[in-house]
Amino acid sequence: MIHSRNLPFVTTLGIFVIAYALCVLQFPNMFSTRVVGNLLTDNAFLGIAAVGMTFVILSGGIDLSIGSMIAFASVFVAVMVNSLGVHPLIAFAAVLVISTIFGSLMGAMIRYLGIPPFVVTLAGMFLARGAAYLISTQSVPISHEMIDAIQGFYFRFPGGGRLTALAILMLAVFIVGAFVAGRTRFGANVYAIGGNQQSAELMGVPVGSTTIGIYALSGFLSGLAGIAYTLYTSSGYSLATVGVELDAIAAVVIGGTLLTGGVGLVAGTFVGILIQGLIQTYIVFDGTLSSWWTKIVIGVLLFVFIVLQRAIIWYSNRKLAESRLREV
Amino acid sequence: MSDKTSLLDARGIGKSFLGIMALDGVDFTLARGEIHALLGENGAGKSTLIKILTGVYTRDRGTVALDGEDVTPANVAEAQALGIGTVYQEVNLLENLTVAENLYLGRQPRKFGLIDRREMRRRSEALLSRYGLSIDVDALLSSYSVAIRQIVAIARAVDLSGKVLVLDEPTASLDSHEVEMLFSVLRRLREEGLGIIIITHFLNQVYAVADRVTVLRNGRLVGTKKLAELPRLELISMMLGRELQHITREHQAEAETIAPTAEAPIRFAGYGKRGSVAPFDLSVRPGEVVGIAGLLGSGRTETAFLLFGIDRADSGTATIDNKEIALSSPEAAISNGFGFCPEERKTDGIIGDFSVADNIALALQARQGWSKPISSREKAQLAESFIKSLDIRPPDANRPIKFLSGGNQQKAILARWLATNPRLLILDEPTRGIDIGAHAEILKMIERLCAEGMSLVVISSELEELTAVAHRVIVLSDRRHVAELSGDQLTADNIMQAIASSARLEAAE
Ligand SMILES: Nc1ncnc2c1ncn2[C@@H]1O[C@H](COP(=O)(O)OP(=O)(O)OP(=O)(O)O)[C@@H](O)[C@H]1O
Ligand SMILES: [Mg+2]
């Protein structure tokens, strides 16, 4: 039985399967491991960041600093490795520590100063972007034998597709993210806060530490997404990934997570990412369409989903009324 | 009984909000194995005391000892770890989670560090079965009625309480059968040595279940007494600080002033909705109070929803002054001069950040249209008069309503509808959660409104209340209007019999 709270996810999955089938009908070549492999690799950094965004939105918040944080992380790593000659692993570790602390500070401000997440993370967005500019305004290329090794690593699918290290990283983040959300107490607390913060508090949920944890996780994952972006483009650039937070929000919402918090699945976000990737792939295959069609289709999908969510709320209210009538 | 040592010992507790003294030097002791009622008028400080004991608020003054050791829980989780489980007045758990997730939030059974959902389901089912509830625990809490949610909240708190169980108005949405079940659970826990604090405005329930009572008034301790040695009238005067004027049935005389032959201007004929309420006839004359009685789920609230256009009728007609009207929405009902004060005021009614005056003026403003704002002087006068007549405390019209106690918020919502001076006012459980003094005030106000020619439909599960205010009572059972009582027939016993005999009829069918 499909519980109504899984309905948005099931719908998204259905839309993806149908859309993919239609694409394949038109371009049979799209049904190949090559396409799937590329799709995963191309969207790896976005997917990683979107997992963090899923937790934030599930808790009823928002994180606008993600795109800037990715840019900051990529420039930081590139400059550390290239100009300062630091080993990539140390640079990775350093950037993950910085981004996690950055996220936890935002979480602490949201919780203890009572400033809305929108405002705090908007400030964080400017701050991270500014810090990236400070490091370098140029595109900084990166080369190191270890980075080359990571970039060259892949599993070969039957059919010629490649499962790259980036794709594996993203899949791992999604799997761990799904377990954290669905099967840990931290995850349950995130849903609780998103449902109703005051009630959660009165039920003994540690709202403070959970809020900090949520934004720390989102910071950590944007740092990781920045590393993935560096590996993907072999460079760090402070002007890159402007607006990626909005793509991440779109993936989360299309994946069936309620923007008001409390309802949604990490797996849904994965499907949201796949749908965005599918549209891009379709445009590449078609060859004549402008890449702006991606934005248009995503815009339409967002509308569809918001209407769908309204419909579900209406439906569950009606069911509630009916169930009240049934009992005596 | 003499070997009972005190389990929880609070001394000289003080707390003020924004310069208002909510608690002033209150002492409170709870013994092992006792059920202790905490009573007082709306705004007396009961919920505040509870919240201090359970880590929601920090006290300004005083000490709290649990098992002889000083404790200061900094949050609810710490209080839970100390073995104090609580159902707060305003909490309805989390609607976006399943029943099982609500029951075990923060203490989910785990296997290899991950939540063990199967075990959680098993334990949830076992837990709820003790309350006679066998429901799908993997369904969302929001798919269940208020009563079931309340039982789930209680079950969670009971399960959490190793030493102390606190229930702040737990019985507000339960019917008498469920209340009895709750009480038998409480008695069993008492045997096991738990200390239980219960807050309620139902004095019958206090005498039925509690051993001792502590009364607060205006944030001060009035006294702690054994209930067995405390006559009811003395308890009431402890709460009010004065004698309660007797509520008489003086309107019985007035009833005759309504000419029985007069055509009722507001009439519903064959009105009903499939699956909700069977078609019924209802006519209300000016100055008349029609009561609606029945068990929970008998169709009382559904009838109100139909009358006010929240649900649309699929049969019958509604007429006012011989003109047929369409009650297709609450807006339509309001523009025909209807008002409705719903049962779930706690969640539906208030706008927390608005002032008391704004909350009161809301319905009147909506009826006038937003283009004609009510002047702030008018609003202040309006608020002033209702604060006085309903005894809303603190008497400050500009205070955000969220800072008022639960019962005072309800009075403000009632005032909102009274302010629109409707032709027909529908009240669903108007006195629930309201203290005994204000209760009498509200009943008096209902009588005054009738004298001024307003028509009222009052839904209530308190039969005494219905027989006291209503001229006629319609009895519902299984979503049908099964009887109508008036005049000498109108007694609590007769209502009960009407409910029981129709239930027996159905059983025989
Ligand atoms: N968070 C708050 N901020 C400001 N004032 C508050 C707050 N909570 C309670 N008060 C005030 O403290 C007083 C006591 O309120 P409390 O909620 O304890 O009353 P109560 O006895 O539980 O009443 P009721 O029977 O209506 O629930 C009231 O005057 C109320 O307005
Ligand atoms: Mg209270």
PDB file of C-alpha atoms in Angstrom, chain B residues 156-303:
ATOM      1  CA  ARG B 156       3.785   8.072  24.854  1.00  0.00           C
ATOM      2  CA  ALA B 157       4.004  10.096  28.049  1.00  0.00           C
ATOM      3  CA  VAL B 158       3.037   7.138  30.242  1.00  0.00           C
ATOM      4  CA  ASP B 159       5.660   5.004  28.565  1.00  0.00           C
ATOM      5  CA  LEU B 160       8.279   7.712  29.116  1.00  0.00           C
ATOM      6  CA  SER B 161       7.514   8.255  32.762  1.00  0.00           C
ATOM      7  CA  GLY B 162       9.653   6.165  35.025  1.00  0.00           C
ATOM      8  CA  LYS B 163       8.766   8.234  38.073  1.00  0.00           C
ATOM      9  CA  VAL B 164       6.446  11.122  37.316  1.00  0.00           C
ATOM     10  CA  LEU B 165       3.625  11.462  34.808  1.00  0.00           C
ATOM     11  CA  VAL B 166       2.211  14.902  34.050  1.00  0.00           C
ATOM     12  CA  LEU B 167      -1.049  15.382  32.147  1.00  0.00           C
ATOM     13  CA  ASP B 168      -2.165  18.945  31.331  1.00  0.00           C
ATOM     14  CA  GLU B 169      -5.863  18.755  30.385  1.00  0.00           C
ATOM     15  CA  PRO B 170      -5.598  15.293  28.861  1.00  0.00           C
ATOM     16  CA  THR B 171      -9.308  14.567  28.742  1.00  0.00           C
ATOM     17  CA  ALA B 172     -10.464  17.593  26.745  1.00  0.00           C
ATOM     18  CA  SER B 173     -11.206  15.606  23.576  1.00  0.00           C
ATOM     19  CA  LEU B 174     -12.029  12.231  25.080  1.00  0.00           C
ATOM     20  CA  ASP B 175     -15.476  10.768  25.548  1.00  0.00           C
ATOM     21  CA  SER B 176     -16.541   9.259  28.842  1.00  0.00           C
ATOM     22  CA  HIS B 177     -15.582   5.744  27.847  1.00  0.00           C
ATOM     23  CA  GLU B 178     -12.071   6.811  26.886  1.00  0.00           C
ATOM     24  CA  VAL B 179     -11.756   8.853  30.054  1.00  0.00           C
ATOM     25  CA  GLU B 180     -12.664   5.772  32.098  1.00  0.00           C
ATOM     26  CA  MET B 181     -10.018   3.766  30.264  1.00  0.00           C
ATOM     27  CA  LEU B 182      -7.418   6.440  30.905  1.00  0.00           C
ATOM     28  CA  PHE B 183      -8.311   6.506  34.567  1.00  0.00           C
ATOM     29  CA  SER B 184      -7.945   2.777  34.948  1.00  0.00           C
ATOM     30  CA  VAL B 185      -4.482   3.074  33.419  1.00  0.00           C
ATOM     31  CA  LEU B 186      -3.659   5.877  35.849  1.00  0.00           C
ATOM     32  CA  ARG B 187      -4.865   3.811  38.805  1.00  0.00           C
ATOM     33  CA  ARG B 188      -2.684   0.921  37.728  1.00  0.00           C
ATOM     34  CA  LEU B 189       0.327   3.221  37.431  1.00  0.00           C
ATOM     35  CA  ARG B 190      -0.431   4.565  40.887  1.00  0.00           C
ATOM     36  CA  GLU B 191      -0.249   1.007  42.208  1.00  0.00           C
ATOM     37  CA  GLU B 192       3.159   0.722  40.598  1.00  0.00           C
ATOM     38  CA  GLY B 193       4.332   3.707  42.620  1.00  0.00           C
ATOM     39  CA  LEU B 194       4.304   6.402  39.982  1.00  0.00           C
ATOM     40  CA  GLY B 195       3.520   9.981  40.944  1.00  0.00           C
ATOM     41  CA  ILE B 196       0.888  11.510  38.660  1.00  0.00           C
ATOM     42  CA  ILE B 197      -0.033  15.170  38.239  1.00  0.00           C
ATOM     43  CA  ILE B 198      -3.266  15.867  36.392  1.00  0.00           C
ATOM     44  CA  ILE B 199      -4.707  19.215  35.380  1.00  0.00           C
ATOM     45  CA  THR B 200      -8.352  19.399  34.395  1.00  0.00           C
ATOM     46  CA  HIS B 201     -11.376  21.638  34.624  1.00  0.00           C
ATOM     47  CA  PHE B 202     -13.765  18.711  35.130  1.00  0.00           C
ATOM     48  CA  LEU B 203     -14.323  18.473  38.867  1.00  0.00           C
ATOM     49  CA  ASN B 204     -16.115  15.135  38.534  1.00  0.00           C
ATOM     50  CA  GLN B 205     -12.964  13.667  37.113  1.00  0.00           C
ATOM     51  CA  VAL B 206     -10.886  15.144  39.907  1.00  0.00           C
ATOM     52  CA  TYR B 207     -13.022  13.452  42.522  1.00  0.00           C
ATOM     53  CA  ALA B 208     -13.126  10.239  40.537  1.00  0.00           C
ATOM     54  CA  VAL B 209      -9.412   9.726  40.227  1.00  0.00           C
ATOM     55  CA  ALA B 210      -7.281  12.028  42.360  1.00  0.00           C
ATOM     56  CA  ASP B 211      -6.036  11.583  45.926  1.00  0.00           C
ATOM     57  CA  ARG B 212      -4.939  15.117  46.710  1.00  0.00           C
ATOM     58  CA  VAL B 213      -5.438  18.482  45.128  1.00  0.00           C
ATOM     59  CA  THR B 214      -3.319  21.607  44.955  1.00  0.00           C
ATOM     60  CA  VAL B 215      -5.094  24.821  44.054  1.00  0.00           C
ATOM     61  CA  LEU B 216      -3.423  27.860  42.504  1.00  0.00           C
ATOM     62  CA  ARG B 217      -4.924  31.298  42.174  1.00  0.00           C
ATOM     63  CA  ASN B 218      -3.264  34.198  40.370  1.00  0.00           C
ATOM     64  CA  GLY B 219       0.099  32.483  40.534  1.00  0.00           C
ATOM     65  CA  ARG B 220      -0.078  31.865  44.272  1.00  0.00           C
ATOM     66  CA  LEU B 221      -0.593  28.671  46.201  1.00  0.00           C
ATOM     67  CA  VAL B 222      -4.006  28.524  47.855  1.00  0.00           C
ATOM     68  CA  GLY B 223      -3.484  25.156  49.475  1.00  0.00           C
ATOM     69  CA  THR B 224      -3.048  21.408  49.166  1.00  0.00           C
ATOM     70  CA  LYS B 225      -5.777  19.148  50.518  1.00  0.00           C
ATOM     71  CA  LYS B 226      -6.853  15.526  50.586  1.00  0.00           C
ATOM     72  CA  LEU B 227      -9.860  15.220  48.316  1.00  0.00           C
ATOM     73  CA  ALA B 228     -11.638  12.768  50.577  1.00  0.00           C
ATOM     74  CA  GLU B 229     -11.884  15.503  53.192  1.00  0.00           C
ATOM     75  CA  LEU B 230     -12.749  18.355  50.852  1.00  0.00           C
ATOM     76  CA  PRO B 231     -16.370  19.132  49.978  1.00  0.00           C
ATOM     77  CA  ARG B 232     -16.882  20.209  46.408  1.00  0.00           C
ATOM     78  CA  LEU B 233     -18.167  23.669  47.263  1.00  0.00           C
ATOM     79  CA  GLU B 234     -15.134  24.351  49.379  1.00  0.00           C
ATOM     80  CA  LEU B 235     -12.867  23.290  46.512  1.00  0.00           C
ATOM     81  CA  ILE B 236     -14.693  25.654  44.181  1.00  0.00           C
ATOM     82  CA  SER B 237     -14.375  28.562  46.521  1.00  0.00           C
ATOM     83  CA  MET B 238     -10.683  27.758  46.952  1.00  0.00           C
ATOM     84  CA  MET B 239     -10.335  28.089  43.183  1.00  0.00           C
ATOM     85  CA  LEU B 240     -12.439  31.208  42.756  1.00  0.00           C
ATOM     86  CA  GLY B 241     -11.693  32.947  46.027  1.00  0.00           C
ATOM     87  CA  ARG B 242     -15.452  33.481  46.369  1.00  0.00           C
ATOM     88  CA  GLU B 243     -18.688  31.523  46.273  1.00  0.00           C
ATOM     89  CA  LEU B 244     -19.988  30.469  42.902  1.00  0.00           C
ATOM     90  CA  GLN B 245     -23.372  31.966  42.183  1.00  0.00           C
ATOM     91  CA  HIS B 246     -25.772  29.213  41.579  1.00  0.00           C
ATOM     92  CA  ILE B 247     -26.679  28.639  37.974  1.00  0.00           C
ATOM     93  CA  THR B 248     -30.437  28.372  37.883  1.00  0.00           C
ATOM     94  CA  ARG B 249     -32.751  27.469  35.103  1.00  0.00           C
ATOM     95  CA  GLU B 250     -34.410  30.864  35.171  1.00  0.00           C
ATOM     96  CA  HIS B 251     -34.738  30.895  31.409  1.00  0.00           C
ATOM     97  CA  GLN B 252     -37.338  28.190  31.735  1.00  0.00           C
ATOM     98  CA  ALA B 253     -39.726  31.009  32.386  1.00  0.00           C
ATOM     99  CA  GLU B 254     -38.423  32.950  29.454  1.00  0.00           C
ATOM    100  CA  ALA B 255     -39.037  29.987  27.237  1.00  0.00           C
ATOM    101  CA  GLU B 256     -42.694  30.788  27.382  1.00  0.00           C
ATOM    102  CA  THR B 257     -42.073  34.279  26.066  1.00  0.00           C
ATOM    103  CA  ILE B 258     -41.187  32.722  22.739  1.00  0.00           C
ATOM    104  CA  ALA B 259     -44.558  32.294  21.164  1.00  0.00           C
ATOM    105  CA  PRO B 260     -44.732  28.630  20.220  1.00  0.00           C
ATOM    106  CA  THR B 261     -46.811  29.368  17.185  1.00  0.00           C
ATOM    107  CA  ALA B 262     -44.445  31.984  15.804  1.00  0.00           C
ATOM    108  CA  GLU B 263     -42.982  30.921  12.496  1.00  0.00           C
ATOM    109  CA  ALA B 264     -39.297  30.164  12.946  1.00  0.00           C
ATOM    110  CA  PRO B 265     -37.401  32.474  10.611  1.00  0.00           C
ATOM    111  CA  ILE B 266     -34.427  30.143  10.246  1.00  0.00           C
ATOM    112  CA  ARG B 267     -35.351  26.726   8.963  1.00  0.00           C
ATOM    113  CA  PHE B 268     -33.611  23.699   7.565  1.00  0.00           C
ATOM    114  CA  ALA B 269     -35.800  21.083   5.931  1.00  0.00           C
ATOM    115  CA  GLY B 270     -34.606  17.621   4.957  1.00  0.00           C
ATOM    116  CA  TYR B 271     -31.095  18.967   5.296  1.00  0.00           C
ATOM    117  CA  GLY B 272     -28.357  16.346   5.096  1.00  0.00           C
ATOM    118  CA  LYS B 273     -25.326  14.965   3.405  1.00  0.00           C
ATOM    119  CA  ARG B 274     -24.733  11.385   2.448  1.00  0.00           C
ATOM    120  CA  GLY B 275     -22.045   9.701   4.560  1.00  0.00           C
ATOM    121  CA  SER B 276     -22.092  12.619   6.986  1.00  0.00           C
ATOM    122  CA  VAL B 277     -25.500  13.322   8.540  1.00  0.00           C
ATOM    123  CA  ALA B 278     -28.862  11.836   7.614  1.00  0.00           C
ATOM    124  CA  PRO B 279     -31.438  14.428   6.492  1.00  0.00           C
ATOM    125  CA  PHE B 280     -32.937  16.349   9.396  1.00  0.00           C
ATOM    126  CA  ASP B 281     -35.354  19.202  10.038  1.00  0.00           C
ATOM    127  CA  LEU B 282     -34.296  22.050  12.259  1.00  0.00           C
ATOM    128  CA  SER B 283     -35.920  25.379  12.950  1.00  0.00           C
ATOM    129  CA  VAL B 284     -34.644  28.035  15.290  1.00  0.00           C
ATOM    130  CA  ARG B 285     -36.646  30.974  16.599  1.00  0.00           C
ATOM    131  CA  PRO B 286     -35.151  34.235  17.753  1.00  0.00           C
ATOM    132  CA  GLY B 287     -34.006  34.005  21.331  1.00  0.00           C
ATOM    133  CA  GLU B 288     -34.016  30.249  21.300  1.00  0.00           C
ATOM    134  CA  VAL B 289     -31.166  27.954  22.309  1.00  0.00           C
ATOM    135  CA  VAL B 290     -31.189  24.588  20.592  1.00  0.00           C
ATOM    136  CA  GLY B 291     -28.848  22.076  22.139  1.00  0.00           C
ATOM    137  CA  ILE B 292     -27.295  19.174  20.286  1.00  0.00           C
ATOM    138  CA  ALA B 293     -26.314  16.121  22.291  1.00  0.00           C
ATOM    139  CA  GLY B 294     -24.801  12.796  21.366  1.00  0.00           C
ATOM    140  CA  LEU B 295     -21.704  10.709  21.777  1.00  0.00           C
ATOM    141  CA  LEU B 296     -18.417  11.490  20.099  1.00  0.00           C
ATOM    142  CA  GLY B 297     -18.770  10.564  16.446  1.00  0.00           C
ATOM    143  CA  SER B 298     -22.559  10.708  16.501  1.00  0.00           C
ATOM    144  CA  GLY B 299     -22.580  13.522  13.944  1.00  0.00           C
ATOM    145  CA  ARG B 300     -22.650  16.578  16.223  1.00  0.00           C
ATOM    146  CA  THR B 301     -19.743  18.368  14.632  1.00  0.00           C
ATOM    147  CA  GLU B 302     -20.829  17.247  11.186  1.00  0.00           C
ATOM    148  CA  THR B 303     -24.217  18.846  11.769  1.00  0.00           C
TER     149      THR B 303
END
